[in-house]
Structures are given as structure tokens and as C-alpha cells.
CSV table of C-alpha atoms in Angstrom, one decimal:
chain,number,residue,atom,x,y,z
A,1,MET,CA,-54.4,80.7,141.1
A,2,ASP,CA,-56.5,79.9,144.2
A,3,LEU,CA,-54.5,77.6,146.5
A,4,LYS,CA,-57.7,76.8,148.4
A,5,ASP,CA,-59.2,75.1,145.3
A,6,SER,CA,-58.8,71.4,145.7
A,7,SER,CA,-58.2,70.9,141.9
A,8,VAL,CA,-55.4,73.4,142.0
A,9,GLN,CA,-53.9,71.7,145.0
A,10,SER,CA,-54.0,68.3,143.3
A,11,ASP,CA,-52.5,69.6,140.1
A,12,LEU,CA,-49.6,71.3,142.0
A,13,PHE,CA,-49.0,68.2,144.0
A,14,SER,CA,-48.8,66.1,140.8
A,15,GLN,CA,-46.4,68.5,139.2
A,16,TRP,CA,-44.1,68.5,142.3
A,17,PHE,CA,-44.3,64.8,142.7
A,18,ALA,CA,-43.1,64.3,139.1
A,19,ARG,CA,-40.3,66.8,139.6
A,20,ALA,CA,-39.2,65.2,142.9
A,21,ASP,CA,-39.3,61.8,141.4
A,22,LYS,CA,-37.0,62.9,138.5
A,23,GLU,CA,-34.6,64.6,140.9
A,24,LEU,CA,-34.3,61.6,143.1
A,25,LYS,CA,-33.7,59.0,140.4
A,26,GLY,CA,-31.9,61.2,137.8
A,27,ASP,CA,-28.5,60.3,136.4
A,28,ALA,CA,-25.8,62.0,138.5
A,29,LYS,CA,-22.3,61.5,137.1
A,30,ASN,CA,-20.3,63.1,139.9
A,31,LEU,CA,-20.4,62.7,143.6
A,32,GLN,CA,-20.5,65.8,145.7
A,33,ASN,CA,-17.6,66.3,148.1
A,34,ILE,CA,-18.9,67.4,151.4
A,35,HIS,CA,-16.2,68.9,153.6
A,36,LEU,CA,-16.7,68.9,157.4
A,37,GLY,CA,-14.5,70.0,160.2
A,38,GLU,CA,-13.2,67.4,162.6
A,39,ASP,CA,-15.6,68.7,165.3
A,40,TRP,CA,-18.7,68.1,163.2
A,41,GLN,CA,-20.1,65.4,165.6
A,42,THR,CA,-19.8,67.6,168.6
A,43,LYS,CA,-21.5,70.5,166.8
A,44,ALA,CA,-24.2,68.3,165.6
A,45,LEU,CA,-24.9,67.1,169.1
A,46,GLY,CA,-24.7,70.6,170.5
A,47,ILE,CA,-22.8,69.6,173.6
A,48,SER,CA,-19.2,69.9,174.7
A,49,ASN,CA,-16.4,67.5,174.0
A,50,ASP,CA,-16.3,66.5,177.7
A,51,ALA,CA,-20.0,65.7,177.6
A,52,VAL,CA,-19.6,63.6,174.5
A,53,ALA,CA,-16.8,61.7,176.1
A,54,SER,CA,-19.0,60.7,179.0
A,55,LEU,CA,-21.9,59.4,177.0
A,56,GLY,CA,-20.8,56.0,175.9
A,57,GLU,CA,-23.2,53.9,173.9
A,58,LEU,CA,-26.6,55.1,172.7
A,59,SER,CA,-29.4,52.5,172.8
A,60,THR,CA,-33.0,51.9,171.7
A,61,ASN,CA,-35.3,54.9,171.7
A,62,GLU,CA,-38.8,53.4,172.2
A,63,TRP,CA,-40.3,52.7,175.6
A,64,SER,CA,-43.6,51.7,177.0
A,65,ILE,CA,-44.3,53.3,180.3
A,66,GLY,CA,-47.1,52.7,182.7
A,67,ASP,CA,-47.8,48.9,183.0
A,68,ASP,CA,-44.1,48.0,183.1
A,69,TYR,CA,-42.8,50.9,185.1
A,70,MET,CA,-42.4,50.8,188.9
A,71,LYS,CA,-41.7,54.0,190.8
A,72,GLY,CA,-38.1,54.2,191.9
A,73,ASP,CA,-36.9,51.8,189.2
A,74,ASP,CA,-33.2,52.5,188.4
A,75,GLY,CA,-32.8,49.8,185.7
A,76,VAL,CA,-31.8,49.9,182.1
A,77,LEU,CA,-35.0,51.8,181.1
A,78,ASN,CA,-34.0,54.8,183.0
A,79,ARG,CA,-30.4,54.8,182.0
A,80,THR,CA,-31.0,54.4,178.3
A,81,LEU,CA,-33.6,57.1,178.3
A,82,LEU,CA,-31.3,59.4,180.1
A,83,GLU,CA,-28.5,58.8,177.6
A,84,ASP,CA,-30.8,59.6,174.7
A,85,LEU,CA,-32.2,62.7,176.3
A,86,MET,CA,-28.7,64.0,177.2
A,87,THR,CA,-27.5,63.8,173.6
A,88,GLY,CA,-30.5,65.4,172.0
A,89,LEU,CA,-29.9,62.9,169.2
A,90,GLU,CA,-32.9,60.8,170.0
A,91,SER,CA,-36.4,61.9,170.9
A,92,PRO,CA,-37.8,58.8,172.4
A,93,THR,CA,-41.3,57.5,171.5
A,94,VAL,CA,-43.2,56.8,174.7
A,95,TRP,CA,-46.3,54.7,174.6
A,96,VAL,CA,-48.4,56.1,177.4
A,97,GLN,CA,-50.5,53.5,179.2
A,98,LYS,CA,-51.2,55.0,182.7
A,99,GLU,CA,-52.0,58.4,183.9
A,100,ASN,CA,-49.3,58.2,186.5
A,101,SER,CA,-46.6,57.8,183.8
A,102,LEU,CA,-45.4,61.3,184.7
A,103,ASP,CA,-43.8,59.7,187.8
A,104,PHE,CA,-41.2,58.1,185.6
A,105,LEU,CA,-40.3,61.3,183.9
A,106,GLU,CA,-40.0,63.2,187.1
A,107,GLU,CA,-37.0,61.1,188.0
A,108,VAL,CA,-35.1,62.5,185.0
A,109,SER,CA,-34.0,65.8,186.3
A,110,LEU,CA,-33.0,67.6,183.1
A,111,PRO,CA,-33.9,71.2,182.2
A,112,HIS,CA,-35.1,70.2,178.8
A,113,ILE,CA,-36.5,67.0,177.4
A,114,GLN,CA,-38.1,66.1,174.1
A,115,LEU,CA,-40.4,63.1,173.8
A,116,HIS,CA,-42.9,61.8,171.3
A,117,LEU,CA,-46.0,60.6,173.2
A,118,ARG,CA,-48.4,58.0,171.8
A,119,ASP,CA,-51.3,56.1,173.1
A,120,GLU,CA,-54.1,53.8,171.9
A,121,GLY,CA,-56.8,56.4,172.1
A,122,GLY,CA,-57.2,56.6,175.9
A,123,GLY,CA,-56.2,60.3,176.0
A,124,PHE,CA,-53.2,59.7,178.3
A,125,SER,CA,-50.8,61.3,175.9
A,126,GLN,CA,-52.7,64.6,176.0
A,127,GLN,CA,-53.0,64.5,179.7
A,128,LEU,CA,-49.3,63.8,180.1
A,129,ALA,CA,-48.4,66.5,177.7
A,130,GLN,CA,-50.5,69.0,179.6
A,131,LYS,CA,-48.9,67.9,182.9
A,132,LEU,CA,-45.4,68.3,181.5
A,133,SER,CA,-46.2,71.8,180.2
A,134,GLN,CA,-47.5,72.8,183.6
A,135,THR,CA,-44.6,71.4,185.6
A,136,ARG,CA,-41.8,71.9,183.2
A,137,GLY,CA,-42.0,75.3,181.4
A,138,VAL,CA,-39.3,74.4,178.9
A,139,TRP,CA,-40.5,71.0,178.0
A,140,SER,CA,-41.1,70.4,174.3
A,141,GLY,CA,-42.5,67.3,172.6
A,142,SER,CA,-45.5,66.0,170.7
A,143,TYR,CA,-48.3,63.5,170.9
A,144,SER,CA,-50.0,61.7,168.1
A,145,LEU,CA,-53.4,62.0,166.6
A,146,THR,CA,-55.0,59.8,163.9
A,147,ARG,CA,-56.5,61.3,160.8
A,148,ASP,CA,-60.0,60.5,162.0
A,149,GLY,CA,-59.5,62.4,165.2
A,150,ILE,CA,-57.6,65.4,163.9
A,151,GLY,CA,-58.4,69.0,164.9
A,152,THR,CA,-61.2,68.4,167.4
A,153,ASP,CA,-62.2,71.2,169.7
A,154,SER,CA,-60.9,69.2,172.6
A,155,ASP,CA,-57.3,69.2,171.4
A,156,ILE,CA,-55.4,71.8,173.3
A,157,PHE,CA,-51.7,72.1,172.4
A,158,PRO,CA,-49.5,74.4,174.5
A,159,GLU,CA,-47.0,76.2,172.3
A,160,ASN,CA,-44.2,74.0,173.4
A,161,VAL,CA,-46.0,70.8,172.3
A,162,TRP,CA,-45.9,69.7,168.7
A,163,PRO,CA,-49.0,67.8,167.3
A,164,ALA,CA,-48.0,64.7,165.4
A,165,LEU,CA,-50.0,63.3,162.5
A,166,VAL,CA,-50.1,59.5,162.0
A,167,LEU,CA,-50.4,58.5,158.3
A,168,GLU,CA,-49.8,54.8,158.6
A,169,LYS,CA,-52.1,53.5,155.9
A,170,ALA,CA,-52.1,56.2,153.2
A,171,GLN,CA,-51.7,54.9,149.7
A,172,GLY,CA,-50.8,56.7,146.5
A,173,GLY,CA,-53.1,58.3,144.0
A,174,LYS,CA,-55.4,61.4,143.9
A,175,PRO,CA,-58.0,60.0,146.3
A,176,SER,CA,-55.4,59.4,148.9
A,177,PHE,CA,-53.8,62.8,148.3
A,178,ALA,CA,-57.1,64.5,149.0
A,179,SER,CA,-57.5,62.7,152.3
A,180,THR,CA,-53.8,63.2,153.3
A,181,TRP,CA,-53.7,66.8,152.3
A,182,SER,CA,-56.9,67.5,154.2
A,183,ALA,CA,-55.4,66.1,157.4
A,184,VAL,CA,-52.1,67.9,157.0
A,185,SER,CA,-53.6,71.3,156.0
A,186,ASN,CA,-56.2,71.2,158.8
A,187,MET,CA,-53.5,70.7,161.4
A,188,LEU,CA,-51.1,73.3,159.9
A,189,ASN,CA,-54.0,75.8,159.6
A,190,LYS,CA,-54.9,75.3,163.2
A,191,TYR,CA,-51.5,75.0,164.9
A,192,GLY,CA,-48.9,76.1,162.3
A,193,ARG,CA,-46.6,73.2,163.1
A,194,ILE,CA,-46.8,69.4,162.6
A,195,ILE,CA,-44.8,66.2,162.9
A,196,LEU,CA,-45.4,63.6,160.2
A,197,ASP,CA,-45.1,60.6,162.4
A,198,ARG,CA,-43.9,58.1,159.8
A,199,PRO,CA,-43.4,57.9,156.0
A,200,ILE,CA,-46.5,57.2,154.0
A,201,ASP,CA,-46.8,53.5,153.0
A,202,LEU,CA,-45.5,53.6,149.4
A,203,ASP,CA,-42.5,51.9,147.8
A,204,PHE,CA,-39.2,53.6,148.5
A,205,TYR,CA,-38.9,56.0,145.6
A,206,ARG,CA,-42.6,57.0,145.5
A,207,ASN,CA,-42.4,57.5,149.3
A,208,ALA,CA,-39.6,60.0,149.1
A,209,SER,CA,-41.1,61.9,146.2
A,210,TRP,CA,-44.6,61.9,147.8
A,211,ASN,CA,-43.2,63.4,151.0
A,212,ARG,CA,-41.2,66.0,149.2
A,213,ALA,CA,-44.2,67.1,147.1
A,214,LEU,CA,-46.3,67.3,150.2
A,215,LEU,CA,-43.7,69.6,151.7
A,216,TYR,CA,-43.6,71.8,148.7
A,217,LEU,CA,-47.4,72.2,148.8
A,218,ALA,CA,-47.4,73.0,152.5
A,219,LYS,CA,-44.8,75.7,152.1
A,220,LYS,CA,-46.6,77.1,149.0
A,221,THR,CA,-49.9,77.2,150.9
A,222,PHE,CA,-48.8,78.2,154.4
A,223,GLY,CA,-45.6,80.1,153.7
A,224,GLU,CA,-42.0,79.5,154.6
A,225,GLN,CA,-42.8,79.8,158.3
A,226,CYS,CA,-44.8,76.6,158.5
A,227,LEU,CA,-42.9,74.1,160.5
A,228,ILE,CA,-42.9,70.4,159.5
A,229,ILE,CA,-40.8,67.7,161.0
A,230,HIS,CA,-40.4,64.2,159.6
A,231,GLN,CA,-39.7,61.0,161.5
A,232,TYR,CA,-38.6,57.8,159.8
A,233,VAL,CA,-39.2,54.3,161.2
A,234,LEU,CA,-36.7,51.7,159.8
A,235,ASP,CA,-38.0,48.4,161.0
A,236,LYS,CA,-41.6,48.5,160.0
A,237,ASP,CA,-41.0,50.2,156.7
A,238,PHE,CA,-38.0,48.1,155.5
A,239,GLU,CA,-38.7,44.6,156.7
A,240,GLY,CA,-37.0,41.9,154.6
A,241,ILE,CA,-34.0,44.0,153.3
A,242,ARG,CA,-30.5,44.3,154.7
A,243,GLN,CA,-30.1,46.8,157.5
A,244,GLU,CA,-27.5,48.7,155.4
A,245,ASP,CA,-30.0,49.1,152.6
A,246,ALA,CA,-32.6,50.2,155.1
A,247,LEU,CA,-30.3,52.9,156.4
A,248,ILE,CA,-29.4,54.2,153.0
A,249,ARG,CA,-33.1,54.3,151.9
A,250,SER,CA,-34.2,55.9,155.2
A,251,SER,CA,-31.4,58.5,154.9
A,252,ALA,CA,-32.5,59.3,151.3
A,253,LEU,CA,-36.0,59.8,152.6
A,254,ALA,CA,-34.8,62.1,155.4
A,255,LEU,CA,-32.4,64.1,153.1
A,256,SER,CA,-35.2,64.5,150.5
A,257,SER,CA,-37.4,66.1,153.2
A,258,ILE,CA,-34.6,68.2,154.6
A,259,LEU,CA,-33.8,69.6,151.2
A,260,SER,CA,-37.5,70.5,150.9
A,261,GLY,CA,-37.6,72.5,154.1
A,262,ALA,CA,-38.5,69.9,156.7
A,263,ARG,CA,-36.5,69.1,159.8
A,264,LEU,CA,-35.5,65.7,160.8
A,265,LEU,CA,-36.6,64.5,164.3
A,266,ARG,CA,-35.0,61.1,164.3
A,267,LEU,CA,-34.4,58.0,162.2
A,268,CYS,CA,-35.7,55.6,164.9
A,269,PRO,CA,-32.8,53.1,165.2
A,270,MET,CA,-34.9,50.3,166.6
A,271,ARG,CA,-32.6,47.4,165.7
A,272,TRP,CA,-29.2,49.0,165.4
A,273,ARG,CA,-28.1,48.2,168.9
A,274,ASN,CA,-27.1,44.6,168.1
A,275,ASP,CA,-24.3,45.6,165.7
A,276,ALA,CA,-21.7,48.0,167.1
A,277,ASN,CA,-20.2,48.9,163.7
A,278,PHE,CA,-23.6,49.5,162.1
A,279,ARG,CA,-24.8,51.4,165.2
A,280,ARG,CA,-21.8,53.8,164.8
A,281,LEU,CA,-22.6,54.2,161.1
A,282,ALA,CA,-26.3,54.8,161.8
A,283,ARG,CA,-25.5,57.3,164.5
A,284,ASN,CA,-23.1,59.2,162.3
A,285,ILE,CA,-25.6,59.3,159.5
A,286,GLN,CA,-28.2,60.9,161.8
A,287,LEU,CA,-25.6,63.4,163.1
A,288,LEU,CA,-24.8,64.4,159.5
A,289,LEU,CA,-28.4,64.8,158.6
A,290,ARG,CA,-28.8,67.0,161.7
A,291,TYR,CA,-25.8,69.1,160.8
A,292,GLU,CA,-28.0,71.7,159.2
A,293,SER,CA,-25.5,74.5,159.0
A,294,ASN,CA,-23.7,72.5,156.3
A,295,LEU,CA,-26.7,72.2,154.0
A,296,SER,CA,-25.9,75.6,152.4
A,297,GLN,CA,-22.7,73.9,151.0
A,298,TRP,CA,-24.6,71.1,149.2
A,299,PRO,CA,-25.4,71.3,145.5
A,300,ASP,CA,-28.6,72.6,144.2
A,301,ILE,CA,-30.8,69.5,143.6
A,302,LEU,CA,-33.3,71.6,141.7
A,303,LYS,CA,-30.8,72.5,139.0
A,304,GLY,CA,-30.1,68.9,138.2
A,305,SER,CA,-26.5,69.0,139.3
A,306,HIS,CA,-27.0,66.1,141.7
A,307,THR,CA,-29.5,63.6,142.9
A,308,VAL,CA,-30.5,62.7,146.4
A,309,ASP,CA,-29.3,59.1,145.9
A,310,ALA,CA,-25.8,60.3,145.1
A,311,LEU,CA,-25.7,62.6,148.1
A,312,VAL,CA,-26.7,59.8,150.4
A,313,TRP,CA,-23.9,57.6,149.2
A,314,ASP,CA,-21.5,60.5,150.0
A,315,LEU,CA,-23.0,60.7,153.5
A,316,ILE,CA,-22.4,57.0,153.9
A,317,ARG,CA,-18.8,57.4,152.9
A,318,ILE,CA,-18.2,60.2,155.4
A,319,ALA,CA,-20.0,58.4,158.2
A,320,ASN,CA,-17.9,55.4,157.6
A,321,THR,CA,-14.5,57.2,157.6
A,322,LYS,CA,-14.9,59.8,160.3
A,323,PRO,CA,-13.7,58.9,163.8
A,324,SER,CA,-16.2,57.3,166.0
A,325,LEU,CA,-17.5,59.1,169.1
A,326,PRO,CA,-15.6,58.6,172.4
A,327,ASN,CA,-16.4,55.3,174.2
A,328,ASP,CA,-17.6,53.6,171.1
A,329,LYS,CA,-17.3,49.9,171.6
């Protein structure tokens, strides 16, 4: 079997898509009991109890810097960014508009930061990523490319910068698979690491199954060492449905990818900050999904003993009943 053959790739993808679809929507009769220690939140954050107690509320994680940033600003923008960077829970998306955007980041005196950089094609993200790598040796992050601009000779990614692939308009079907797989495989072949910037634009169940089949094929082609991280954007993908349903569906997407070998970067809680109870639930869900050491205790989805949907409902139950973080309002 020649994995470089496009027909072989397409057939494998179709097989894995069908299997993933069945696993996601199968009839699970029993909920899995996930047992976590009382300190699971602290372990998921990777910081001490004292540090957790000082954090207070988390807030939105998307900023636009450049036009609306003035040097020396000590307003809400700086404080909310600092909180998210301290927790490691959020990796903010920064829309880079000006070359001097680095001035803003230089005011955040942390030894390690992780940002996701985007621009409208002006090249500022690449410039900022290179500056950060030069001035902060331990910095890690990513900047986005479109499918049309992928893998050009001008793209220089330092080892601590992750390239991110934007797949905002992909649709289902074999023609779309060929285009999508070409972009993903080219980037993995060149860099060995990738962030899929957002879920592909399909309905919920097909979305989760598509992402999972894509991960299977990437691992089969590039080996277990290939690194893929998924991000999930709630607001744009789930407009018109209840925020609770959006969280459940987004969690199912994320969990499906995690079980297939991806790592979760963030769930992008853009509108969670207006509801304290839902914000706590959403944050706990993200912490649970990040608590990777517990994954070995979860049932084997591939053997049909459980479905992703059922696991997500168990996650919701745990996130609702566990104590909130200190200083929750």
C-alpha cells in the first residue's frame, strides 16, 4: 500500500471517517465514571495552589494590537492578557496590525508566553514571530497561513514557532478532502508540526468525524511523532444555538481529536465572560480536556464500549460538581 498514492489516501480517509462517525454516534448504554483527585484543577493548570488562588477571573482571549494599543497602556487589555498567560489555560489570538506590536508584549515580563498570531496578509505575524524568537529564546507560539499561501520558500519557522493552517471554508466530499489533505500534508512534511486553526465548516457530527479521520491519516502517513494541535472557535461555529449546547458540541469535537492523538490548544471562550456560572463550567471543561494524564483511564472508544458523546456528558457532570477555582465570582 503506497501511502503517497492519492487514491489510497482518499480510501483510507473514507474508511476512517465512517468508523469515526459510528463511534461518535453509537448507542452507549453506560456512562463512564471518571475519577479525579481533588487537586485535578491545579495539576491541569500546572501551577501551585497559591498561584491559582491569586488569579481571580479569567476573561476573553482575543485581542487586536497595533491600531488600538498605545505604549504604556495599563488598562484592561494588559491585565486580561496577563491573567491568561499566567494560567497557561488560554493562548490568546492576537491580530497583528502594526510592526511595532512587539512593544505591547515587551511589557509582559514573563519567562514563557504562548500566543497565536494572525494578520490579514501583511506579513506582520511572521515579523513579530521572528522578533519574539530573537528576543525571547523560550517563546513559543504560532502564526497563521491560508491554504493558498502554504509552504512558500519565504516561510521561516523557528523551532519554537508552530505554523497554523486556516481551513475556514473547506466543505465535505472527496474534492475537498484532496485540497485539505494537500495543505495539511505539505505543512507536516515541511515542518513536522501543525495547528489546525479551526474546525472545518461541516455540520457538528460530520465535523468531528472529519477531524478525527484527518488525524488518523496524518499519523499513519507521518508517524506517531507528528504533532497536530486543534483549536475550536465557539461563537462562529455555533451561532444560533444555546451556549450550553455549543460547549457540549465543542467539547465533543475536542475530545474526539484528543482521543485520536491531537492536543487541544484552547476552546476559544469568546462569549463566556458574561455568565459567571457558565464561565466556570466552560473553564472546568477546558481544564478536564487538558488533563491528559487521565486519558489512560478512559474507555477504549475503538472497541465500542463507549461513545464520545457519552464521555462528554460525563465531563459536563464532573465540571458542574467539582469545586470552583479560588476567587470565582
